[in-house]
Coordinates of C-alpha atoms in Angstrom, one line a residue:
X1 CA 26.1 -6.8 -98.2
X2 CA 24.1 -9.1 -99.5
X3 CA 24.9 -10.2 -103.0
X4 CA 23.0 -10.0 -106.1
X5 CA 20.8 -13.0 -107.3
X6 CA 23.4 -15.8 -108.7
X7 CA 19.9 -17.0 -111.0
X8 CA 21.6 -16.2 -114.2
X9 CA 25.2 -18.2 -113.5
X10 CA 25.7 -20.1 -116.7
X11 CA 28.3 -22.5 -117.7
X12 CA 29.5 -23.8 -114.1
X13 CA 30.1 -27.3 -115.6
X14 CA 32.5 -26.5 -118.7
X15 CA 35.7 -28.2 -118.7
X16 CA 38.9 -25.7 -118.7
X17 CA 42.7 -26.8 -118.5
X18 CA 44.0 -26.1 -114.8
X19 CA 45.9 -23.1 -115.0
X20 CA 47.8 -21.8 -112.0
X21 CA 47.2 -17.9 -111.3
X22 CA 50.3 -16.1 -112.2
X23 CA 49.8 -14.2 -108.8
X24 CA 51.2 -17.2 -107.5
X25 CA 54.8 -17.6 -109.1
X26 CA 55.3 -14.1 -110.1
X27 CA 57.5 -13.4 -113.1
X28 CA 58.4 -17.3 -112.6
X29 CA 55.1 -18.7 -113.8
X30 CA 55.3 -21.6 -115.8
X31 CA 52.8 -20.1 -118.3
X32 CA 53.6 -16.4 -117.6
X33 CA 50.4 -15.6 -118.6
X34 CA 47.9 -13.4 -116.8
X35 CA 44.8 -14.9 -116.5
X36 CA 41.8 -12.6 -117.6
X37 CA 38.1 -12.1 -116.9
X38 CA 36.2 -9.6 -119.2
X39 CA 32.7 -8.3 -117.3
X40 CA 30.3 -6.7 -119.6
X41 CA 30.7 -8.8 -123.5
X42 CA 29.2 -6.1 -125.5
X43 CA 30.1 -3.8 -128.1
X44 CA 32.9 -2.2 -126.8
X45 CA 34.1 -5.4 -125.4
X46 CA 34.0 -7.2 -128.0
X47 CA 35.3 -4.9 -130.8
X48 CA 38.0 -3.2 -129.0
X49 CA 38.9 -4.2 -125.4
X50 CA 39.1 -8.2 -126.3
X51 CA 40.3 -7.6 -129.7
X52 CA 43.5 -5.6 -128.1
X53 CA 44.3 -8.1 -125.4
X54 CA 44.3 -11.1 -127.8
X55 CA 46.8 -9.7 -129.3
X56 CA 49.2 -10.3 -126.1
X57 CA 50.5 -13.7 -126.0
X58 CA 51.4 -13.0 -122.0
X59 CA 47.7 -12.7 -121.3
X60 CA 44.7 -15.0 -121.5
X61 CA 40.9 -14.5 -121.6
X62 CA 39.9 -17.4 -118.7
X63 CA 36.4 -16.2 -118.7
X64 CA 33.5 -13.9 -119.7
X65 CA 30.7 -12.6 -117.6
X66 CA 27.3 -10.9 -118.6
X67 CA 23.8 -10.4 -117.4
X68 CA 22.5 -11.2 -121.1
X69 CA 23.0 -14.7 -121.3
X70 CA 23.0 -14.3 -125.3
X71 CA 25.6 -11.9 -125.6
X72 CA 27.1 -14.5 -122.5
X73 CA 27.0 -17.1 -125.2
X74 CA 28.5 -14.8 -128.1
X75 CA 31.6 -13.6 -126.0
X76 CA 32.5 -17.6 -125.2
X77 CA 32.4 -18.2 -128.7
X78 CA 34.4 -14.8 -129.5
X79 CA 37.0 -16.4 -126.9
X80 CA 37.1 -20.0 -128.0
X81 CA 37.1 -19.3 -131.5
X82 CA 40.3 -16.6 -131.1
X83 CA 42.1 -18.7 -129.0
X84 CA 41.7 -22.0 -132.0
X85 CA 42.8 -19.9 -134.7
X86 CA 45.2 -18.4 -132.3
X87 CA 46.4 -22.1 -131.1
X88 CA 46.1 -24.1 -134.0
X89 CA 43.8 -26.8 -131.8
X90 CA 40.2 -26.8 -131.1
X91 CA 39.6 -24.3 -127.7
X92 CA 36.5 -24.5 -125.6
X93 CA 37.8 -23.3 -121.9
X94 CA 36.3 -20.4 -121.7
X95 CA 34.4 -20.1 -118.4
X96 CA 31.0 -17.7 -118.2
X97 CA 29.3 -16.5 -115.3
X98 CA 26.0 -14.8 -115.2
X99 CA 27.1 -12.6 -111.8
X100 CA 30.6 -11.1 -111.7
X101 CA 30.7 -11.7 -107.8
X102 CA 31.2 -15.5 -108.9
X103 CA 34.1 -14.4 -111.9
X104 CA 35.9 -12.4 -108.6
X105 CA 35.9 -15.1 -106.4
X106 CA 38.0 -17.4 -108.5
X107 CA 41.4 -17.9 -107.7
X108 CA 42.4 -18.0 -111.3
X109 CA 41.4 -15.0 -112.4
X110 CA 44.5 -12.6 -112.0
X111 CA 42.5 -9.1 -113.3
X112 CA 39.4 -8.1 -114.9
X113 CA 38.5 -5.8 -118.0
X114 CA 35.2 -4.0 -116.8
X115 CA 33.2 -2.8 -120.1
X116 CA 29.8 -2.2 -118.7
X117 CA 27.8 0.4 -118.9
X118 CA 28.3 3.8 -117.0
X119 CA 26.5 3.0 -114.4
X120 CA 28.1 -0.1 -113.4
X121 CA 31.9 1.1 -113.9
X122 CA 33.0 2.4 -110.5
X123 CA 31.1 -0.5 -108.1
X124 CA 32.1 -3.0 -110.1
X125 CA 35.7 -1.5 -109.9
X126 CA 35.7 -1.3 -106.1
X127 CA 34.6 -5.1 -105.9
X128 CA 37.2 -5.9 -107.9
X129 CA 40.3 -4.1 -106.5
X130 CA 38.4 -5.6 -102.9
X131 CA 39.0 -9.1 -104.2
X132 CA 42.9 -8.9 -104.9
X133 CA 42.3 -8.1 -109.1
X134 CA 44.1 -5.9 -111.5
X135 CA 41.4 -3.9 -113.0
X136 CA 41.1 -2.2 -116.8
X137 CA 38.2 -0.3 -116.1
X138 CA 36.2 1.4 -119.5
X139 CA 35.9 5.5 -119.1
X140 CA 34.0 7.1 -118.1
X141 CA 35.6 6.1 -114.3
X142 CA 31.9 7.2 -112.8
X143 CA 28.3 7.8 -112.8
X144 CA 28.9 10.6 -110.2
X145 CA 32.1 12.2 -108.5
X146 CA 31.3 10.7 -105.4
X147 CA 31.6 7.2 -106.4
X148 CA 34.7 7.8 -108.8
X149 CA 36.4 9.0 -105.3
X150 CA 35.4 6.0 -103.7
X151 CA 36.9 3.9 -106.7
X152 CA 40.2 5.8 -106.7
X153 CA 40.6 5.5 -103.1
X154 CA 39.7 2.0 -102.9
X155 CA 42.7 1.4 -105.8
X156 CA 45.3 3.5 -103.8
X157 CA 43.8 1.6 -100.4
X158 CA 44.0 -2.0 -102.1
X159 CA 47.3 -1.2 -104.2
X160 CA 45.8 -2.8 -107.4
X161 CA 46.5 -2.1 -111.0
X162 CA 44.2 0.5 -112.7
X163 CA 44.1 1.3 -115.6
X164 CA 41.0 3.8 -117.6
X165 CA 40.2 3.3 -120.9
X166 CA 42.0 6.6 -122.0
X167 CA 43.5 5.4 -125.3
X168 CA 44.5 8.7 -125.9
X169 CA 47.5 8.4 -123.8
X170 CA 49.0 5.9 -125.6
X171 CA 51.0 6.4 -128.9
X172 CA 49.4 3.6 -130.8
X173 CA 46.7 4.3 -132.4
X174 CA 47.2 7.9 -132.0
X175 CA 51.1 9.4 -130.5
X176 CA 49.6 13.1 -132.0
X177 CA 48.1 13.5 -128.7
X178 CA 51.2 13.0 -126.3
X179 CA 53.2 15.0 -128.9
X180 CA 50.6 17.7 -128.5
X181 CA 50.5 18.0 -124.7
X182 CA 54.9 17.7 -124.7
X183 CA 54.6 20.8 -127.3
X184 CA 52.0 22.7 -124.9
X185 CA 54.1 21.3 -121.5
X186 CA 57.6 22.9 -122.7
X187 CA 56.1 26.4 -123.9
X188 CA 56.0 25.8 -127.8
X189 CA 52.9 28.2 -127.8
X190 CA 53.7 30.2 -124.9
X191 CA 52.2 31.0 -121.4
X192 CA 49.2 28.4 -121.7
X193 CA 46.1 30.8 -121.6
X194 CA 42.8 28.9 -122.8
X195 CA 41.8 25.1 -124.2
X196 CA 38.5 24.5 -126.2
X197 CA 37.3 21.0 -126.5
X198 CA 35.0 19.6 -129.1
X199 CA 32.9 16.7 -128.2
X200 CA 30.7 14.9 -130.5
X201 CA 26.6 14.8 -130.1
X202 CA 23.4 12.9 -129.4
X203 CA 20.5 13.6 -131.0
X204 CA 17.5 12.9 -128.8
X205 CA 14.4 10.2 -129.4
X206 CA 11.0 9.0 -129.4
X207 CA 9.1 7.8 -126.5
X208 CA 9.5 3.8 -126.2
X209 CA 6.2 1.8 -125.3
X210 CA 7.0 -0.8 -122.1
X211 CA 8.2 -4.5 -123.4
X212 CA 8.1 -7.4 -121.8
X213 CA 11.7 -8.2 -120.2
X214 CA 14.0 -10.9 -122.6
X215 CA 14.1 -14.5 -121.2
X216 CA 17.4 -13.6 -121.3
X217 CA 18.5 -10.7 -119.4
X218 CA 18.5 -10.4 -115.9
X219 CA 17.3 -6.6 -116.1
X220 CA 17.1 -5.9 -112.4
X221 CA 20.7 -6.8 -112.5
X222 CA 21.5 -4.7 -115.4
X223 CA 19.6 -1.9 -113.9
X224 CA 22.2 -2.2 -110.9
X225 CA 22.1 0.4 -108.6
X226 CA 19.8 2.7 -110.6
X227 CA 15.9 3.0 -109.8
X228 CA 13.8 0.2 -111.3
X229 CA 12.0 1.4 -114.8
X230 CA 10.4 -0.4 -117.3
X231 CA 12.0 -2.6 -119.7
X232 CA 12.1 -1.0 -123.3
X233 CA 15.2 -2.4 -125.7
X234 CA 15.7 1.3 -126.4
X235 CA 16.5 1.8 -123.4
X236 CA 19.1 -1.4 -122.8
X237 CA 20.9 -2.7 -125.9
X238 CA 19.5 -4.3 -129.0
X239 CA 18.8 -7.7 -128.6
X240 CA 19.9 -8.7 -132.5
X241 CA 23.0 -6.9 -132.9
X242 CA 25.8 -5.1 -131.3
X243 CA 25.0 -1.9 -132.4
X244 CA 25.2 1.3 -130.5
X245 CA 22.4 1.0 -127.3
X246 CA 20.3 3.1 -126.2
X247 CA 21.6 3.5 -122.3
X248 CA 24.2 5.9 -124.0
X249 CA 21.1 8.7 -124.3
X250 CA 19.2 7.9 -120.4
X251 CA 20.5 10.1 -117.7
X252 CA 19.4 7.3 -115.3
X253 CA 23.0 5.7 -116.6
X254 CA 25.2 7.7 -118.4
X255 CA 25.8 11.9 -118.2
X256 CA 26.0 11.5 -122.1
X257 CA 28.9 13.1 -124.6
X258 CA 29.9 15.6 -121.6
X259 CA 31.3 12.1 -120.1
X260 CA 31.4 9.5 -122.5
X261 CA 33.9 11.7 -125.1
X262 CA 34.5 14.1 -122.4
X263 CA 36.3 11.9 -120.4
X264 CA 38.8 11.3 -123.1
X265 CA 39.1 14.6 -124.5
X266 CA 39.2 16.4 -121.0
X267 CA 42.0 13.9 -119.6
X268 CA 44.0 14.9 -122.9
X269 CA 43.2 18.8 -121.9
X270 CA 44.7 18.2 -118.4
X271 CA 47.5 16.4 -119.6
X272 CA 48.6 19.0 -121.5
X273 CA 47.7 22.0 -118.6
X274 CA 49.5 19.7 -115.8
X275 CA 46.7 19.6 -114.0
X276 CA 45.6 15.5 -114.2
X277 CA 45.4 15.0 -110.1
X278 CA 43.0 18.6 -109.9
X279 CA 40.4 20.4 -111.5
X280 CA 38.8 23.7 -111.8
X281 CA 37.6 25.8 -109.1
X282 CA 35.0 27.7 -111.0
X283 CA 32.5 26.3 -114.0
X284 CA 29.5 27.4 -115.5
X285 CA 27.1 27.5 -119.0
X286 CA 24.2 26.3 -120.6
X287 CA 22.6 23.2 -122.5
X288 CA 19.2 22.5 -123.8
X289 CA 18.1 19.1 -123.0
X290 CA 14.9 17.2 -124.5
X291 CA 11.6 17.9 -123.1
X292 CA 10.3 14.8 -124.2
X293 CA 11.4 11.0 -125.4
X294 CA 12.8 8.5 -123.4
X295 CA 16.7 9.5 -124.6
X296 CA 17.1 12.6 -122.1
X297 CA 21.1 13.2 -122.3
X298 CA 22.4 16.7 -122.8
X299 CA 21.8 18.2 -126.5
X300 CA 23.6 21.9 -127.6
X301 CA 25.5 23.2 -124.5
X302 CA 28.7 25.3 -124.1
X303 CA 30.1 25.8 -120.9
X304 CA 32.9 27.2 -119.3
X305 CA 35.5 26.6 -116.3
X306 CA 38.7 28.8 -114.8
X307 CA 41.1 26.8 -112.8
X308 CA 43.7 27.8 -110.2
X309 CA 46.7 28.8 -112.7
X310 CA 43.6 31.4 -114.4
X311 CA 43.6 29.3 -117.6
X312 CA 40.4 28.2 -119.2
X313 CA 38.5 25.8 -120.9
X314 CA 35.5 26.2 -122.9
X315 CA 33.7 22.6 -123.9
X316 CA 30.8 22.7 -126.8
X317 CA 29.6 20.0 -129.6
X318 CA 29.9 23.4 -132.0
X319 CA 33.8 23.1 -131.9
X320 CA 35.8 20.8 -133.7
X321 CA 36.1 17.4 -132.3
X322 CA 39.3 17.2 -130.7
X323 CA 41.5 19.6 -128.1
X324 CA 42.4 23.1 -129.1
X325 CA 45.5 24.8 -126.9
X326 CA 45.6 28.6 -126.9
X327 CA 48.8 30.1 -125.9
X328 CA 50.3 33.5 -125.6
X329 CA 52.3 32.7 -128.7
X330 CA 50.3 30.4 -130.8
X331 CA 47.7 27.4 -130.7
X332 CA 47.8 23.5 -131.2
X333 CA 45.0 21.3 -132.3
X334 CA 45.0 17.3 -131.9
X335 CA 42.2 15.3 -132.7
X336 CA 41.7 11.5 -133.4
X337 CA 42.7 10.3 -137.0
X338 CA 41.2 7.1 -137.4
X339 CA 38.2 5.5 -135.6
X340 CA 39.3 2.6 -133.3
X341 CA 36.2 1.6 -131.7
X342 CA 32.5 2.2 -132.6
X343 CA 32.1 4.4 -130.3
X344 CA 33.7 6.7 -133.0
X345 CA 31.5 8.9 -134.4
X346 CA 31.7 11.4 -136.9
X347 CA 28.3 12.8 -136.5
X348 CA 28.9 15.1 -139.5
X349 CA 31.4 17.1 -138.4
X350 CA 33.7 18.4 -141.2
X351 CA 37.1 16.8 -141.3
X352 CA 39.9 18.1 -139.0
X353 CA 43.6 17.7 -139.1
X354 CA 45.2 15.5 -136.3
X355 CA 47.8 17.6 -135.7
X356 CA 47.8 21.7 -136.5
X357 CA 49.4 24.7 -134.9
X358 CA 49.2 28.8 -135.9
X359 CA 52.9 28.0 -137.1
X360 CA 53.9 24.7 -138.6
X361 CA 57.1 25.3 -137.2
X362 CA 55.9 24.4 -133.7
X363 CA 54.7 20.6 -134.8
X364 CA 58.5 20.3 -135.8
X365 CA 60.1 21.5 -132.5
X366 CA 62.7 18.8 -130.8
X367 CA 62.2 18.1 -127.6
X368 CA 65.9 18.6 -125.4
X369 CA 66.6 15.8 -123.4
X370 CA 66.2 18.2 -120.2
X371 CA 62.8 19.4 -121.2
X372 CA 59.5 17.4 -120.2
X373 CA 58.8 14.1 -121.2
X374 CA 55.8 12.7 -120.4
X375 CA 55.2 9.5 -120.0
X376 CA 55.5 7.2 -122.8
X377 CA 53.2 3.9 -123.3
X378 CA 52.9 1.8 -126.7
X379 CA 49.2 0.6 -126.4
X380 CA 46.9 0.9 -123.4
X381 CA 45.7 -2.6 -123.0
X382 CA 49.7 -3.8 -123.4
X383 CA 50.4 -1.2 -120.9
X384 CA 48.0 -2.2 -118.3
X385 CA 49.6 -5.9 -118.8
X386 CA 52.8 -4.3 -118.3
X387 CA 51.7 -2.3 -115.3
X388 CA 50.2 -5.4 -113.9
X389 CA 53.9 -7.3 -113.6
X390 CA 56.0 -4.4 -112.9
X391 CA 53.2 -3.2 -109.8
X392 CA 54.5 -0.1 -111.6
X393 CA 51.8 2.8 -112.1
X394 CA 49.8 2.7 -116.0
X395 CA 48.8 5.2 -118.1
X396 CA 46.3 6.6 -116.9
X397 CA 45.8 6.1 -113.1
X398 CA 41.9 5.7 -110.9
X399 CA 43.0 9.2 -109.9
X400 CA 44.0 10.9 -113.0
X401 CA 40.6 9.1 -114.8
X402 CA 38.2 10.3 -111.7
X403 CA 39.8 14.0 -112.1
X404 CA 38.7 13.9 -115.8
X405 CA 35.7 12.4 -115.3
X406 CA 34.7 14.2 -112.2
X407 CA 35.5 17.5 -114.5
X408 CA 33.1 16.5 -116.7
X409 CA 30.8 16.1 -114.1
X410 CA 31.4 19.6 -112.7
X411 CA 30.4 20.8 -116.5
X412 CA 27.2 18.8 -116.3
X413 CA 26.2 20.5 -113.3
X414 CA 26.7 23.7 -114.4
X415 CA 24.2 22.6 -117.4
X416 CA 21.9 21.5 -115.1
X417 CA 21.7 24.2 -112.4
X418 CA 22.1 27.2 -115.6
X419 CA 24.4 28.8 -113.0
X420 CA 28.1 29.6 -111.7
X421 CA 29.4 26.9 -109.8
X422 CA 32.3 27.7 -107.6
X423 CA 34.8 24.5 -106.7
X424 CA 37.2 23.4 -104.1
X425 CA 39.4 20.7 -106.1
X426 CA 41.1 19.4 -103.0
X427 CA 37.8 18.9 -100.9
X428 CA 35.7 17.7 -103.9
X429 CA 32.5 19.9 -102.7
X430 CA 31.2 22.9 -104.2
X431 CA 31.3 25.9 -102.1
X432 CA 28.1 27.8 -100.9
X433 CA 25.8 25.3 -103.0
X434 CA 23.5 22.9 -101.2
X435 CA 22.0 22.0 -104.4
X436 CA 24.9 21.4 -106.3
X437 CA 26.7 19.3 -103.3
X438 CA 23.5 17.2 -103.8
X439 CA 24.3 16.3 -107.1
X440 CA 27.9 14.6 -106.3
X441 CA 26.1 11.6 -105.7
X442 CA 23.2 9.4 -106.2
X443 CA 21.2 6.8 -103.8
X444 CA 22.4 3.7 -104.8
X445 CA 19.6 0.8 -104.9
X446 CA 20.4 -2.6 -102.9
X447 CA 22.1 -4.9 -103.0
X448 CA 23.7 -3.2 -106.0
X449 CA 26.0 -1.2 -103.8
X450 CA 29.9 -0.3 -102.8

């Protein structure tokens, strides 16, 4: 394949201390620190993914790659300025790269952080396990079911570390959520019969006028393996701030809320069903979408989807944001209780507890030492980190993230056809659909392929 234009490499000149890759001496590394590259230095990056894995002293940030060459800039300076503070002597090692191909060929870089947009999440993540890194990959794990399967196999192929960005799964900042799904797993409310699932909003937007392309972005780049379209900022990021951009509302790159809190919320739903390596074999609903502005994500929608065991699942922006699980014997609701990145919206929505049941009772149920225990992990970043010494599985797995996020792409299609869908969860097709089958995957522009 040839390889995207390296016109944007910055920084190939800047000093750095010679650090040998902890691949190298295993557990014995002098340093026993594992070297880090961060791909994508924008808002989540920054705010959340960075911020967590400075607090580890066992891992370093060796370099930042973007294709804005400002917010290339701003992430060094992020970097060098944590590490003085952090170090108590002036820092200015870290490397930058315009074109991740040239961050995954160096030998120093044990794993990558990928925090790109959607678009970009599963190719990059396949070029990454490909060249012998540890990958924490940002949810959701695809653009389209078709490439997350081709990023989960190439994990399981390649036998690298991957870990989604489902905090959820992790007890710090919120341990309501495995608590919820151990409650729901040992019977607490009964035969499991139905889960709703509340998902924030995006309100749609005007049209945006053409602008002429920033100095400093390599937009084809950006664009990746999508179609080429004009350059608007409303469409990209904004070019003063880090403020919330405007891919997060184009189709061309995102399937909006259904994936980017569906992912989270869903995964949390199939935690607590045991049902995290399938899916549901039947889905279907409704959505009204805008018929005109450049911002063309999903607006209102409900839709619906049985699986295998007969339970169900409702997902709509009109319930409360969280998980809801309705048993024979009772419910539990679990929702978020403090934002944690700014991707945390509250778009209005009335206030919910983080952790509720029909009887209070249930929320105080002890779990016996022979019931189910799932697993247990502090942070998500720490336990990626972890992961990445022991060779031991994470959190949350390529597989387990591409079975949430491909279920949330099951519920997109059923928005977009308006019809029912029926699914084979072990083939990954839909059955007697041509149409449907058509939307599993997307041509993928050159040279921005697998």
């Amino acid at each position: 394949m040839r390889k995207p234009s390296r016109r944007a490499v910055i920084g190939a000149g800047i000093a750095f201390p010679t650090i040998v890759p902890a691949t190298v001496f295993g557990q014995n590394a002098p340093s026993n620190r594992i070297n880090i590259g961060v791909i994508g230095v924008g808002r989540i990056a920054r705010g959340h993914d960075m911020a967590e894995t400075f607090k580890y002293d066992h891992a370093q940030i060796l370099a930042v790659c973007d294709v804005d060459s400002k917010r290339l800039a701003l992430g060094k300076q992020l970097v060098d300025e944590t590490y003085s503070k952090k170090y108590g002597r002036t820092w200015d090692s870290a490397r930058t790269y315009g074109d991740y191909h040239e961050l995954l060929a160096a030998k120093d870089i044990d794993a990558v952080i990928v925090a790109t947009p959607d678009h970009q999440h599963a190719i990059l993540a396949v070029h990454a396990v490909k060249a012998g890194k540890d990958v924490y990959l940002q949810k959701p794990a695809s653009l389209t079911i078709a490439e997350g399967r081709t990023m989960a196999d190439a994990v399981a192929a390649t036998g690298r570390i991957l870990q989604i960005g489902s905090q959820q799964r992790s007890d710090k900042p919120w341990p309501q959520f495995r608590r919820a799904c151990e409650l729901v797993r040992n019977g607490r409310i009964g035969q499991l019969k139905h889960v709703e699932v509340g998902l924030p909003g995006d309100p749609s937007g005007p049209e945006a006028p053409e602008q002429p392309i920033p100095a400093n972005l390599n937009y084809d780049a950006w664009l990746g393996s999508t179609p080429e379209v004009y350059y608007t900022e409303m469409r990209v990021h904004p070019q003063g701030s880090f403020d919330r951009p405007g891919w997060l509302r184009c189709e061309q790159f995102t399937a909006g809320m259904i994936t980017g809190w569906g992912a989270h919320h869903v995964d949390t739903a199939h935690w607590g069903m045991d049902m995290e390596h399938s899916g549901p074999v039947e889905v279907w609903g409704s959505a009204e979408f805008p018929k005109s502005g450049l911002w063309n994500v999903h607006g209102k929608f409900l839709t619906h989807a049985r699986y295998a065991n007969g339970v169900t699942m409702d997902i709509s922006g009109d319930f409360p944001n969280g998980v809801k699980f309705i048993g024979s014997d009772g419910w539990i609701f679990v929702a978020r209780d403090a934002p944690v990145t700014s991707s945390d919206p509250s778009f209005g929505q009335k206030p919910t507890p983080s952790l509720a049941a029909s009887d209070p009772k249930i929320l105080d149920s002890v779990i016996g030492p022979n019931e189910i225990h799932l697993r247990r992990s502090e942070e998500q970043h720490g336990d990626w980190l972890d992961s990445i010494r022991s060779r031991k599985p994470p959190a949350a797995t390529a597989e387990v993230g591409h079975r949430a996020c491909s279920t949330c792409l099951l519920h997109h299609a059923a928005m977009k056809t308006g019809r029912r869908l029926k699914w084979d969860p072990k083939a990954e097709r839909f059955l007697g659909d041509d149409e449907a089958n058509a939307m599993l995957g997307r041509p993928q522009r050159k040279p921005y392929t697998f």
